[in-house]
Amino acid sequence: MALTEFSIIERYFAQPAAMRDPDVVLGIGDDAALLHVPEGMELAVATDTLVEGVHFSPHTKPGDIGYKALAVNLSDMAAMGAEPRWATLALTLPQADESWLADFSAGFFALASEYRIQLIGGDTTRGPLSITVQILGLVPAGTALRRSGAHAGDLIYVTGTLGDAGLGLRVLQQPLELSAQHAAHVMQRLNRPQPRVTEGIALRGIASAAIDVSDGLGADLGHILQASGAGARINLSTLPLSAAVADYVNHSGDWCMPLCAGDDYELCFTVPAQKCSALLDAMKSSPTGCTHIGVIEAAPGLRCISASGELITPRAGGYQHFSSDE
Ligand code: ADP
Ligand code: MG
């Protein structure tokens, strides 16, 4: 390697002084970072790894990889209603490719500066390409959104639209008849997902349960149902679809795209009926807003009802690593 581990860090991962955060007592450069957690706040911590060939193809642009490695972690903070503040980055690289590093770090810091996230440490090693980001955030004590609070009668909502990233992945895998405009939209959604951080924070005190849709609506809503000991009914005709996914579903009849495909990073959440007007107020300033798609029921299981009233059971849901049918 022409570049040493330390020159990589200094050149590509040191943030400008303007980004320094007074709650970072000690950042990059020592054996550990030191953070000040303000009185009355809880520290929310999550981590997500992207592995080449599993989470992104070898053709993915390094800027998109850097962006998405942080975006998927910000999405976990959004799902908890936490404000993301700090990140660590463990980077395993096959070689120190300067143009790859420059693009990767530009993608990472484009999103980091949008949310004022400070990079406080990490690790840099040689090996097959893999990126692990750990995100740390703050939430007022006792207000974090969990998966376990849904009750029968609560209404189910999702932010944004569903199935776009899945359709983007399909476009990469096989030729599809898609307009250039729709193809560009779904590729943007796959490569540069917008974490719903503002929406997650606005849902504190309103949502009874929340999760981010990383593995597909069926699977992720399933996690809420399991944690809450409840079931649900959703109406397929109310699922929010982009024009690209709506066209695709109309032509193919494949409801699995919005129901089972992952990587959208929208929020799925439940709201008690008496808080629905508070929800409308809270979502007023959200550019994507949210859509009511169903209701929590006492009977376990997920029931999907088609426009004609038929009960549809989507293919057992979501992408699972280490599942026996891989
Ligand atoms: P140690 O050997 O004590 O673990 P390292 O030599 O791995 O320390 O790292 C030196 C400093 O650089 C540490 O503060 C570490 O957090 C930081 N660091 C290492 N890799 C990265 C990276 N990819 N991005 C940001 N900071 C990093
Ligand atoms: Mg180290």
XYZ file of C-alpha atoms and ligand atoms in Angstrom:
354
model
C 0.000 0.000 0.000
C 1.440 3.348 -0.993
C -0.790 4.968 1.605
C -0.420 3.978 5.232
C -3.410 3.385 7.461
C -2.702 6.719 9.175
C -2.404 8.750 5.987
C -5.710 7.245 4.777
C -7.415 8.398 7.968
C -5.814 11.844 7.879
C -6.457 12.420 4.183
C -9.948 10.992 3.790
C -11.624 10.742 7.184
C -10.596 13.783 9.231
C -13.471 16.278 9.306
C -12.949 20.045 9.179
C -12.783 21.843 12.522
C -16.129 23.533 11.740
C -17.823 20.166 12.210
C -16.514 19.766 15.787
C -19.220 19.078 18.282
C -18.877 20.307 21.897
C -20.182 16.950 23.187
C -17.192 15.180 21.602
C -14.641 15.339 24.431
C -12.108 13.402 22.324
C -12.439 12.393 18.650
C -10.239 10.505 16.163
C -6.636 9.871 17.228
C -6.635 8.106 20.585
C -7.519 4.530 21.535
C -11.158 5.487 22.051
C -13.363 8.521 21.568
C -14.958 10.206 24.573
C -18.512 11.540 24.401
C -20.525 13.681 26.759
C -24.112 12.474 27.108
C -26.237 15.452 28.228
C -28.367 15.113 31.376
C -31.783 13.566 30.757
C -30.797 11.948 27.457
C -30.332 8.281 26.578
C -27.610 7.108 24.191
C -29.005 5.156 21.201
C -26.446 2.879 19.503
C -26.793 0.830 16.309
C -24.475 -0.708 13.742
C -24.855 -2.023 10.198
C -22.385 -3.648 7.824
C -22.317 -3.537 4.023
C -20.404 -6.385 2.345
C -19.490 -6.311 -1.343
C -21.412 -8.990 -3.244
C -24.037 -9.231 -0.491
C -25.314 -5.689 0.103
C -24.000 -4.025 -3.044
C -22.644 -5.215 -6.377
C -18.977 -4.781 -7.351
C -20.226 -2.199 -9.905
C -21.678 0.141 -7.275
C -20.050 3.578 -7.299
C -17.839 4.197 -4.244
C -19.698 7.486 -3.531
C -22.974 5.561 -3.324
C -21.393 2.952 -1.018
C -20.096 5.671 1.338
C -23.479 7.413 1.347
C -25.479 4.239 1.894
C -23.210 2.872 4.652
C -24.170 5.921 6.724
C -27.783 6.176 5.453
C -28.774 2.688 6.639
C -27.444 3.523 10.092
C -29.236 6.899 10.204
C -32.380 4.971 9.327
C -31.973 2.875 12.505
C -31.800 6.101 14.537
C -34.927 7.346 12.722
C -36.774 4.155 13.646
C -35.962 4.787 17.329
C -36.924 8.467 17.196
C -33.314 9.284 18.120
C -31.243 12.208 16.868
C -28.090 10.787 15.225
C -24.920 12.584 16.396
C -21.743 10.517 16.027
C -20.437 7.652 13.900
C -17.519 5.229 13.796
C -16.340 3.643 10.554
C -14.639 0.244 10.257
C -13.323 -0.052 6.737
C -11.855 -3.243 5.258
C -10.289 -2.575 1.855
C -8.650 -4.933 -0.647
C -6.216 -2.117 -1.544
C -5.658 1.588 -0.824
C -7.134 2.975 -4.057
C -6.960 6.769 -3.773
C -9.730 7.601 -6.215
C -12.007 4.991 -4.591
C -11.254 6.448 -1.133
C -11.863 10.037 -2.290
C -15.262 9.138 -3.798
C -16.258 6.908 -0.875
C -15.443 9.595 1.669
C -17.219 12.292 -0.406
C -20.403 10.160 -0.397
C -20.111 9.448 3.319
C -19.484 13.080 4.304
C -22.172 14.474 1.969
C -24.746 12.764 4.185
C -22.763 13.274 7.424
C -22.727 17.050 6.904
C -26.432 17.132 5.995
C -27.196 15.667 9.443
C -24.209 17.229 11.266
C -22.822 13.804 12.193
C -19.256 13.798 13.499
C -17.011 10.833 12.662
C -15.303 10.026 15.977
C -13.231 6.932 15.180
C -13.021 3.646 13.387
C -10.672 0.991 12.135
C -8.899 0.485 8.815
C -7.811 -2.975 7.694
C -6.953 -4.863 4.525
C -9.241 -7.636 3.263
C -12.364 -8.202 1.138
C -14.346 -4.947 0.819
C -16.640 -4.459 3.798
C -17.880 -1.336 5.568
C -19.235 -1.222 9.094
C -20.664 1.993 10.483
C -21.712 2.376 14.073
C -24.064 5.236 14.796
C -24.647 6.905 18.132
C -27.520 9.237 18.843
C -29.477 10.894 21.616
C -33.092 10.596 22.648
C -34.797 12.202 25.668
C -34.976 9.499 28.372
C -38.043 7.285 28.050
C -39.195 8.619 24.657
C -37.505 6.234 22.190
C -39.795 4.437 19.725
C -39.723 0.662 20.094
C -41.088 -2.297 18.142
C -43.098 -3.583 21.084
C -45.825 -0.993 21.742
C -48.502 -1.732 19.096
C -52.034 -2.539 20.334
C -55.155 -3.852 18.573
C -56.942 -0.892 16.971
C -53.768 1.148 16.341
C -53.489 2.392 12.759
C -50.486 1.357 10.634
C -48.612 3.922 8.532
C -45.558 4.048 6.278
C -43.553 7.054 5.148
C -42.687 7.656 1.477
C -43.224 4.862 -1.057
C -42.511 1.111 -1.052
C -40.766 -1.208 -3.516
C -38.610 1.382 -5.289
C -35.248 0.003 -4.132
C -36.409 -3.554 -4.895
C -37.331 -2.507 -8.418
C -33.919 -0.804 -8.734
C -32.234 -4.079 -7.794
C -34.400 -5.948 -10.324
C -33.315 -3.495 -13.051
C -29.685 -4.364 -12.269
C -30.384 -8.095 -12.416
C -32.513 -8.406 -15.564
C -33.693 -6.226 -18.441
C -37.042 -4.598 -17.647
C -39.222 -2.329 -19.721
C -38.925 0.832 -17.690
C -38.860 4.450 -18.876
C -35.536 6.241 -18.410
C -37.203 8.501 -15.842
C -38.578 5.580 -13.794
C -35.259 3.726 -14.015
C -33.396 6.805 -12.741
C -35.872 7.164 -9.873
C -35.573 3.555 -8.666
C -31.757 3.536 -8.979
C -31.562 6.720 -6.910
C -33.787 5.088 -4.278
C -31.584 1.971 -4.229
C -28.259 3.795 -4.101
C -29.080 6.919 -2.080
C -31.932 6.128 0.342
C -33.159 9.121 2.346
C -33.213 8.231 6.045
C -36.440 9.501 7.673
C -34.682 11.077 10.652
C -36.914 14.160 10.967
C -40.049 12.049 10.696
C -38.766 9.599 13.365
C -38.079 12.432 15.808
C -41.526 13.950 15.084
C -43.146 10.598 15.962
C -41.942 10.664 19.597
C -44.978 10.648 21.882
C -47.258 9.757 18.932
C -46.240 6.361 17.487
C -46.866 3.305 19.680
C -44.306 1.223 17.719
C -41.885 1.840 14.846
C -39.342 0.075 12.617
C -37.464 0.978 9.462
C -38.229 -1.037 6.326
C -34.882 -2.609 5.479
C -35.941 -6.214 4.783
C -39.393 -5.590 3.250
C -42.708 -4.346 4.661
C -44.046 -7.852 5.394
C -40.942 -8.905 7.308
C -40.450 -5.624 9.166
C -44.091 -5.120 10.101
C -43.867 -8.778 11.177
C -41.170 -7.746 13.693
C -43.515 -5.133 15.182
C -46.309 -7.736 15.382
C -44.066 -10.294 17.049
C -42.597 -7.817 19.547
C -46.060 -6.442 20.321
C -47.859 -9.828 20.475
C -50.408 -8.731 17.876
C -51.506 -9.243 14.254
C -52.435 -6.868 11.425
C -54.538 -6.357 8.340
C -53.244 -4.207 5.517
C -54.996 -3.106 2.333
C -52.820 -3.492 -0.758
C -54.765 -0.794 -2.627
C -53.614 1.760 -0.031
C -49.864 0.969 -0.238
C -48.008 4.135 -1.314
C -46.328 3.388 -4.667
C -44.204 5.579 -6.911
C -45.318 5.804 -10.551
C -42.500 3.369 -11.436
C -43.602 0.676 -8.964
C -47.329 1.253 -9.669
C -46.673 0.650 -13.416
C -44.604 -2.418 -12.631
C -47.273 -3.915 -10.337
C -50.052 -3.154 -12.864
C -48.166 -4.972 -15.630
C -46.757 -7.885 -13.641
C -49.288 -8.341 -10.827
C -46.231 -8.815 -8.605
C -47.284 -7.406 -5.210
C -44.181 -8.902 -3.697
C -42.189 -5.885 -4.957
C -43.809 -3.397 -2.523
C -44.565 -6.064 0.119
C -41.384 -8.149 0.327
C -38.517 -6.215 -1.300
C -36.101 -4.546 1.101
C -33.782 -1.537 1.111
C -36.421 1.249 0.991
C -35.523 2.584 4.472
C -38.965 4.075 4.991
C -40.508 3.997 8.469
C -43.410 1.691 9.307
C -45.175 2.718 12.508
C -48.394 2.367 14.463
C -50.489 5.158 16.000
C -53.383 4.886 18.495
C -56.567 6.272 16.888
C -56.790 9.184 19.353
C -53.327 10.431 18.256
C -54.083 10.583 14.525
C -54.685 14.339 14.494
C -51.385 14.869 16.364
C -49.790 12.713 13.644
C -51.176 14.945 10.900
C -49.653 17.994 12.619
C -46.325 16.227 13.189
C -46.042 15.213 9.529
C -47.041 18.613 8.078
C -43.466 19.606 7.300
C -42.378 16.191 5.996
C -41.743 16.279 2.237
C -42.680 12.597 1.878
C -45.476 12.429 4.457
C -47.028 9.134 5.517
C -49.850 6.878 4.368
C -52.366 4.850 6.386
C -52.109 1.234 5.158
C -53.911 -0.903 7.729
C -54.766 -1.681 11.317
C -53.347 -3.724 14.198
C -55.573 -6.639 15.239
C -55.495 -8.973 18.240
C -55.306 -12.189 16.133
C -51.664 -12.989 15.299
C -50.447 -12.969 11.677
C -50.357 -10.508 8.791
C -53.415 -10.397 6.507
C -53.063 -8.582 3.178
C -56.349 -7.693 1.474
C -56.399 -7.038 -2.295
C -58.476 -4.297 -3.961
C -61.155 -6.922 -4.728
C -61.271 -8.033 -1.076
C -59.255 -11.253 -1.526
C -56.851 -12.386 1.185
C -53.306 -12.546 -0.230
C -50.396 -14.286 1.462
C -47.118 -12.899 0.128
C -44.077 -15.172 -0.193
C -42.517 -15.662 3.270
C -41.009 -12.337 3.757
C -37.849 -10.403 3.632
C -34.222 -11.089 2.987
C -32.599 -13.181 5.694
C -28.921 -13.997 5.965
C -28.245 -17.627 6.988
C -31.817 -18.777 6.204
C -31.959 -22.484 5.272
C -33.305 -21.846 1.739
C -30.369 -19.638 0.626
P -5.802 1.276 17.591
O -4.726 0.466 16.961
O -5.488 1.799 18.941
O -7.139 0.614 17.502
P -5.894 2.642 15.121
O -4.503 2.733 14.698
O -6.758 1.549 14.569
O -5.919 2.613 16.708
O -6.642 4.013 14.809
C -6.059 5.262 15.156
C -7.158 6.275 15.320
O -7.803 6.460 14.073
C -8.229 5.829 16.306
O -8.675 6.972 17.008
C -9.321 5.295 15.405
O -10.590 5.459 16.022
C -9.179 6.167 14.164
N -9.573 5.479 12.911
C -9.047 4.340 12.380
N -9.640 4.047 11.190
C -10.579 5.012 10.975
C -11.525 5.264 9.945
N -11.660 4.460 8.871
N -12.308 6.345 10.066
C -12.213 7.141 11.148
N -11.348 6.983 12.134
C -10.531 5.914 12.078
Mg -7.696 -0.103 15.542
